[in-house]
XYZ file of C-alpha atoms in Angstrom:
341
model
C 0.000 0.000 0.000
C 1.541 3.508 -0.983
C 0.986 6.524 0.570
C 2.010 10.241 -1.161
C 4.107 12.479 0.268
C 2.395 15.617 0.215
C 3.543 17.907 -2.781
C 4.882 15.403 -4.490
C 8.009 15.006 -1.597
C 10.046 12.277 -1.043
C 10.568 10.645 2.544
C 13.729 10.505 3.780
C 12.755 9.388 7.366
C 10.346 8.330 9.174
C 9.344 7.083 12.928
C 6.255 5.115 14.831
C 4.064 6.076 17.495
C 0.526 6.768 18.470
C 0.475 10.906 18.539
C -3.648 10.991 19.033
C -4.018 8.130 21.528
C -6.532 6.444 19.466
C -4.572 3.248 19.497
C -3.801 3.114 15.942
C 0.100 3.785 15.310
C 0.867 7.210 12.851
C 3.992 7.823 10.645
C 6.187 10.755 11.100
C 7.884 11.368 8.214
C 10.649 13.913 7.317
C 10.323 15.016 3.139
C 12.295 16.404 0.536
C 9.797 18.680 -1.026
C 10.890 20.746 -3.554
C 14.401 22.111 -4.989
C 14.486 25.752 -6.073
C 18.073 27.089 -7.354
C 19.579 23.473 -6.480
C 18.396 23.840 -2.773
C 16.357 21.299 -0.671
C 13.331 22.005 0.612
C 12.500 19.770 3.869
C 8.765 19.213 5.462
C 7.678 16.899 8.317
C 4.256 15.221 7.858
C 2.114 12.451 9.870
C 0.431 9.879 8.937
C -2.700 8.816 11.191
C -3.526 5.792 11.384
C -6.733 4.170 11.186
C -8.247 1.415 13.047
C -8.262 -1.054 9.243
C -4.721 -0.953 9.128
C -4.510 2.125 6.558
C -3.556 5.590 7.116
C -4.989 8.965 5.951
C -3.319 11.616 4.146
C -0.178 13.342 4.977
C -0.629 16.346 7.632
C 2.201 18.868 7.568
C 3.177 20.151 11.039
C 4.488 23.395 11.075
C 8.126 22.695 11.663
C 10.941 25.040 10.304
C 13.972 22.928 8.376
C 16.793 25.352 6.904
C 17.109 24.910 3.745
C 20.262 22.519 2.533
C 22.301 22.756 -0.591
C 20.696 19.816 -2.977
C 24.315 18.475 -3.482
C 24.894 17.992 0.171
C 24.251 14.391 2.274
C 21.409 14.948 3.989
C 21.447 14.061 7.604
C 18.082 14.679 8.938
C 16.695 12.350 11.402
C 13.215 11.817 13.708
C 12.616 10.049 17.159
C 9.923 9.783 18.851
C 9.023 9.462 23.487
C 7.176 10.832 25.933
C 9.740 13.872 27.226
C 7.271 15.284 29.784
C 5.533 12.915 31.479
C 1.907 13.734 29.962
C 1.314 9.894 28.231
C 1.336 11.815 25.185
C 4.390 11.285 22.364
C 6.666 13.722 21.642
C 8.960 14.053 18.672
C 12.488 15.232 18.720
C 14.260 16.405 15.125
C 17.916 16.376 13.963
C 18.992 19.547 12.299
C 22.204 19.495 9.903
C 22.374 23.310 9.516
C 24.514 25.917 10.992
C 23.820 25.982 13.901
C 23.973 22.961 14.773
C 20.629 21.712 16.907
C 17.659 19.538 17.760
C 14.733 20.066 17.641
C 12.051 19.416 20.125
C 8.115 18.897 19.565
C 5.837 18.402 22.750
C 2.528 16.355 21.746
C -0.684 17.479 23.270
C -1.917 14.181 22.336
C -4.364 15.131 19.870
C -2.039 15.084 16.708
C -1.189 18.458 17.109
C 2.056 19.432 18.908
C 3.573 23.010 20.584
C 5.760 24.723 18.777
C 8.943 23.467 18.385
C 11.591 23.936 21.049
C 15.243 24.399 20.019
C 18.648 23.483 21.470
C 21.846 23.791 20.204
C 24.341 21.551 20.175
C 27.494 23.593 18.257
C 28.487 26.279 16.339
C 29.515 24.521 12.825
C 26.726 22.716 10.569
C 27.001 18.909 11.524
C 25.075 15.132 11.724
C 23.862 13.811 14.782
C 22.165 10.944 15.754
C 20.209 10.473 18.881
C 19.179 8.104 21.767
C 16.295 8.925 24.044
C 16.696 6.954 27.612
C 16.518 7.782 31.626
C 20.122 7.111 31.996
C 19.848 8.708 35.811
C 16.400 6.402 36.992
C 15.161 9.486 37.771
C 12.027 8.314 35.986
C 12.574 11.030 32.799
C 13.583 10.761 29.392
C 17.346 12.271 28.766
C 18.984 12.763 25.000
C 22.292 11.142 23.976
C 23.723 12.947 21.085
C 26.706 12.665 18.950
C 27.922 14.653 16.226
C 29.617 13.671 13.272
C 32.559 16.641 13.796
C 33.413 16.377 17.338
C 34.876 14.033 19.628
C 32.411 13.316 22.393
C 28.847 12.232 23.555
C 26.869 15.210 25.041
C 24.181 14.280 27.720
C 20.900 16.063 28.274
C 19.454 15.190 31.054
C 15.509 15.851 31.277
C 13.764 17.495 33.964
C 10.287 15.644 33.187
C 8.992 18.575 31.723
C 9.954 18.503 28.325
C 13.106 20.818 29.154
C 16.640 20.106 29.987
C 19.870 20.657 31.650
C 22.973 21.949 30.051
C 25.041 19.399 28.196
C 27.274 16.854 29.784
C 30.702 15.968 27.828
C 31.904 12.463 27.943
C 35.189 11.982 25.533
C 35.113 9.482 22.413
C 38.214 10.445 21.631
C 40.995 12.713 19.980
C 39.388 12.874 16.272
C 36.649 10.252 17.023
C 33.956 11.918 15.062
C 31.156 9.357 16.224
C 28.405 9.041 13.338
C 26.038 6.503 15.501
C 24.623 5.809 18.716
C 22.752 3.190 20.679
C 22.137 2.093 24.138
C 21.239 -0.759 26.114
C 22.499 -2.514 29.218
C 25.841 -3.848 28.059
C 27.420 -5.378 30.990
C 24.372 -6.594 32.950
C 24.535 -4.462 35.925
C 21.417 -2.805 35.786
C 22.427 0.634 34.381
C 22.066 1.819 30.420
C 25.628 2.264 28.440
C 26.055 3.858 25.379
C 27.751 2.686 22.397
C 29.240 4.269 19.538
C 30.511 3.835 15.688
C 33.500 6.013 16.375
C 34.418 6.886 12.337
C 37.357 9.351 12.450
C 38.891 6.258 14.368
C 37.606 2.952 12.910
C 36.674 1.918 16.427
C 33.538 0.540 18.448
C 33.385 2.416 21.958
C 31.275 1.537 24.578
C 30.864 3.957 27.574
C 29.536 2.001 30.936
C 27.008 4.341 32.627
C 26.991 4.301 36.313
C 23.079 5.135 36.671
C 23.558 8.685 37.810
C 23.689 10.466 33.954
C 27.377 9.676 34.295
C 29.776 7.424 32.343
C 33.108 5.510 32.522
C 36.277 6.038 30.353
C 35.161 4.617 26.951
C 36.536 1.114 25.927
C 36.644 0.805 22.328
C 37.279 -2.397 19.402
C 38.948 -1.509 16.411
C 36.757 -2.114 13.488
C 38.478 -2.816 9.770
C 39.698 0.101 8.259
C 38.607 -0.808 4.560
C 35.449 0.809 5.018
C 33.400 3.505 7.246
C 31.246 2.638 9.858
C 28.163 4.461 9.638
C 25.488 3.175 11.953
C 25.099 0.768 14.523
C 22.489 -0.993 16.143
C 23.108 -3.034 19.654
C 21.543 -6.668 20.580
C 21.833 -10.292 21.636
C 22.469 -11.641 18.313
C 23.777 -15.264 19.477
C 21.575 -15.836 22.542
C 23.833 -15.754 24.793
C 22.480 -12.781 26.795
C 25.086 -10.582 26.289
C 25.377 -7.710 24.084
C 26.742 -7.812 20.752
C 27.090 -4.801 17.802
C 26.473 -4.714 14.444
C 26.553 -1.796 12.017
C 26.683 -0.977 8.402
C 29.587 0.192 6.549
C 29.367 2.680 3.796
C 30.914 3.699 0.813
C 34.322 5.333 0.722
C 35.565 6.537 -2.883
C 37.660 3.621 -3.744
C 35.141 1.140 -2.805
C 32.548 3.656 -4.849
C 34.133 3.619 -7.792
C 35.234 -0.129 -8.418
C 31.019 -1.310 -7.511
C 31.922 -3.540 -4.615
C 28.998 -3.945 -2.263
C 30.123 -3.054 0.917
C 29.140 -5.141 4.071
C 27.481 -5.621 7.497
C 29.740 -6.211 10.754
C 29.096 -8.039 13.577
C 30.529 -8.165 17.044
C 30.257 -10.933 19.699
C 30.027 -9.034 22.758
C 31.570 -10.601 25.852
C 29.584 -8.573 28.677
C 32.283 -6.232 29.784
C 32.573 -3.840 26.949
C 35.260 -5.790 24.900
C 33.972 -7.935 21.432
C 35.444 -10.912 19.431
C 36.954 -10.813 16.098
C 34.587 -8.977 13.165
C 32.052 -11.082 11.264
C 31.557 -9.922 8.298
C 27.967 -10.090 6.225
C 27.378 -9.476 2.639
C 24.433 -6.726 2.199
C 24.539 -7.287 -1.642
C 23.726 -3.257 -1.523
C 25.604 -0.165 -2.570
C 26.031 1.934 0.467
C 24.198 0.928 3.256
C 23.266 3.758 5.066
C 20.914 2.457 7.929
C 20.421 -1.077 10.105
C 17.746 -1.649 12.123
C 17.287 -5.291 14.314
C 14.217 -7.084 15.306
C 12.932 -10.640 14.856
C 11.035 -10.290 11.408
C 10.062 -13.807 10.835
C 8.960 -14.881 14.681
C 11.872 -17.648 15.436
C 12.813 -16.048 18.804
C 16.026 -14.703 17.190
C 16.998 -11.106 15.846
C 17.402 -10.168 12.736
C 18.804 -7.193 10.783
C 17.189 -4.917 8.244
C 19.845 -2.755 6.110
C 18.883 -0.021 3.708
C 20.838 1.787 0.964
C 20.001 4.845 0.024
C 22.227 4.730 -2.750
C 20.877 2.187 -4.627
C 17.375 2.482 -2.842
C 16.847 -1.191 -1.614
C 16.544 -2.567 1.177
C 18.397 -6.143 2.583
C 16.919 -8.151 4.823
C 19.515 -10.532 6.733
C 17.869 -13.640 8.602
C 19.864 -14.915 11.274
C 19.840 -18.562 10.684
C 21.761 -20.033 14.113
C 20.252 -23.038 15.606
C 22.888 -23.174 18.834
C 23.840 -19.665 18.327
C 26.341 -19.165 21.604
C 28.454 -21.973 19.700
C 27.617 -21.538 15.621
C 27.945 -18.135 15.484
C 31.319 -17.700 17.518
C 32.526 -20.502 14.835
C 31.886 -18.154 11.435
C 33.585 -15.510 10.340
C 32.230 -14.942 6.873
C 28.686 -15.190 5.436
C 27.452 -14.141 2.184
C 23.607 -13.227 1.719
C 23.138 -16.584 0.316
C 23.128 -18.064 3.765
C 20.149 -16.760 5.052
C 17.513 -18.052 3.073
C 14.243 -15.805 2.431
């Protein structure tokens, strides 16, 4: 079923969530609309959902994205929580302009939000990617940020009412520029880490939190240097209830130019921030730019979802591992062939 984009956009990104708590989920969608003397012209829409599984036409909230230079890689990204403790969804909005900032959307659970709220996060134009978590169990949503020209993780820690507290800095390191971030429980003690795709230095790095909005020293695993790690995506991949990574690589210009398809990674994660040697995964795709995990075909195991928007496809990668602790630690190279559907 296909849905337009309203004045003929195209989606670029998009999140889930119920924003008019009528217990249907809606799609939030960020558009290129138009391009007028070679510059982008960016929208965010909903979709509402209806109760037959189908959605009604796009409705554009009145959200202000600079203008970008057509040319440039576009960055923009969408995630969606409750930030203020009403039960209604809020959405929060990456912003690749100068300055650099998020954007912040409070729902009043109607489908209709406040105006947008913004915070900056530098001077210079930049990329970030976000993670929305209460990393002090002080029962509110905080923001994890990175951004793709500096060399740390800044912290926002939420007051519960949709506002925040100045940044925290925790290092990445000298020249990390981190492009990715996730977060989950990654040594079993209770408290949310954070992990990163460190690109600047072709590393992994894991920072343990200590449940008071405050982390440890990063630990990081050196990824292959043949390609750029772009995005990563954190979860028990083998079963053996520990935390493992995976992430795309994309393109860099040699790889570009002589049409190899580059490759999903893989991790093994042995519970205290340190990994096993890198699997790697044929995506059969040009660029992935994106992975997502979940368990698409109901086996109990998770899978991974990669898109490209390169090429503009989308690889779906089953994992196939009956004993997984043992089968999984065994391979070290898969090609796309190997995971049938």
């Amino acid at each position: 079923m296909s849905y337009p984009v309203v004045n003929k956009g195209v989606p670029l990104w998009l999140a889930v969530a119920d924003f008019n708590n009528d217990d249907n989920l809606d799609i939030v969608v960020i558009n290129i609309n138009s391009i007028v003397s070679n510059t982008g012209v960016y929208t965010v829409g909903i979709l509402f959902g209806n109760s037959n599984r189908t959605f009604g036409a796009m409705k554009i909230l009145p959200v202000v994205l600079s203008a970008v230079i057509y040319s440039t890689v576009v960055y923009l990204r969408c995630i969606t929580s409750d930030l203020n403790n009403d039960g209604h969804m809020d959405i929060v909005l990456t912003k690749n302009n100068n300055p650099c900032s998020i954007a912040i959307l409070l729902g009043y659970g109607n489908g209709t939000f406040a105006a947008e709220k913004i915070i900056l996060i530098g001077n210079d134009g930049c990329r970030l990617s976000i993670a929305i978590a209460d990393f002090n169990d002080d029962d509110h949503q905080d923001i994890a940020i990175v951004s793709d020209i500096d060399y740390y993780v800044a912290l926002l820690v939420g007051h519960g009412n949709g506002s925040f507290k100045a940044s925290m800095i925790f290092s990445t390191g000298i020249y990390s520029f981190p492009s990715s971030i996730d977060v989950n429980d990654c040594n079993d003690d209770g408290y949310l880490d954070i992990v990163v795709a460190n690109t600047g230095n072709y590393n992994i790095g894991v920072l343990f939190g200590k449940g008071d909005g405050t982390f440890r020293t990063q630990i990081t695993t050196m990824t292959e240097h043949t390609n750029i790690v772009t995005q990563i995506v954190v979860g028990d991949f083998n079963g053996d209830g520990k935390m493992d990574v995976a992430g795309v690589c994309g393109f860099d210009s040699a790889i570009l130019l002589s049409s190899i398809p580059t490759f999903v990674f893989v991790f093994v994660g042995y519970g205290n921030g340190s990994f096993g040697q890198q699997m790697i995964f044929s995506t059969e795709l040009f660029w992935p730019d994106y992975v997502i995990t979940n368990d698409f075909n109901g086996d109990g195991r998770l899978d991974l979802a990669i898109t490209s928007q390169y090429d503009g496809n989308l690889s779906i990668l089953l994992n196939t591992c009956a004993c997984c602790a043992l089968e999984i630690s065994n391979q070290t190279y898969l090609s796309t062939n190997d995971f049938p559907g």
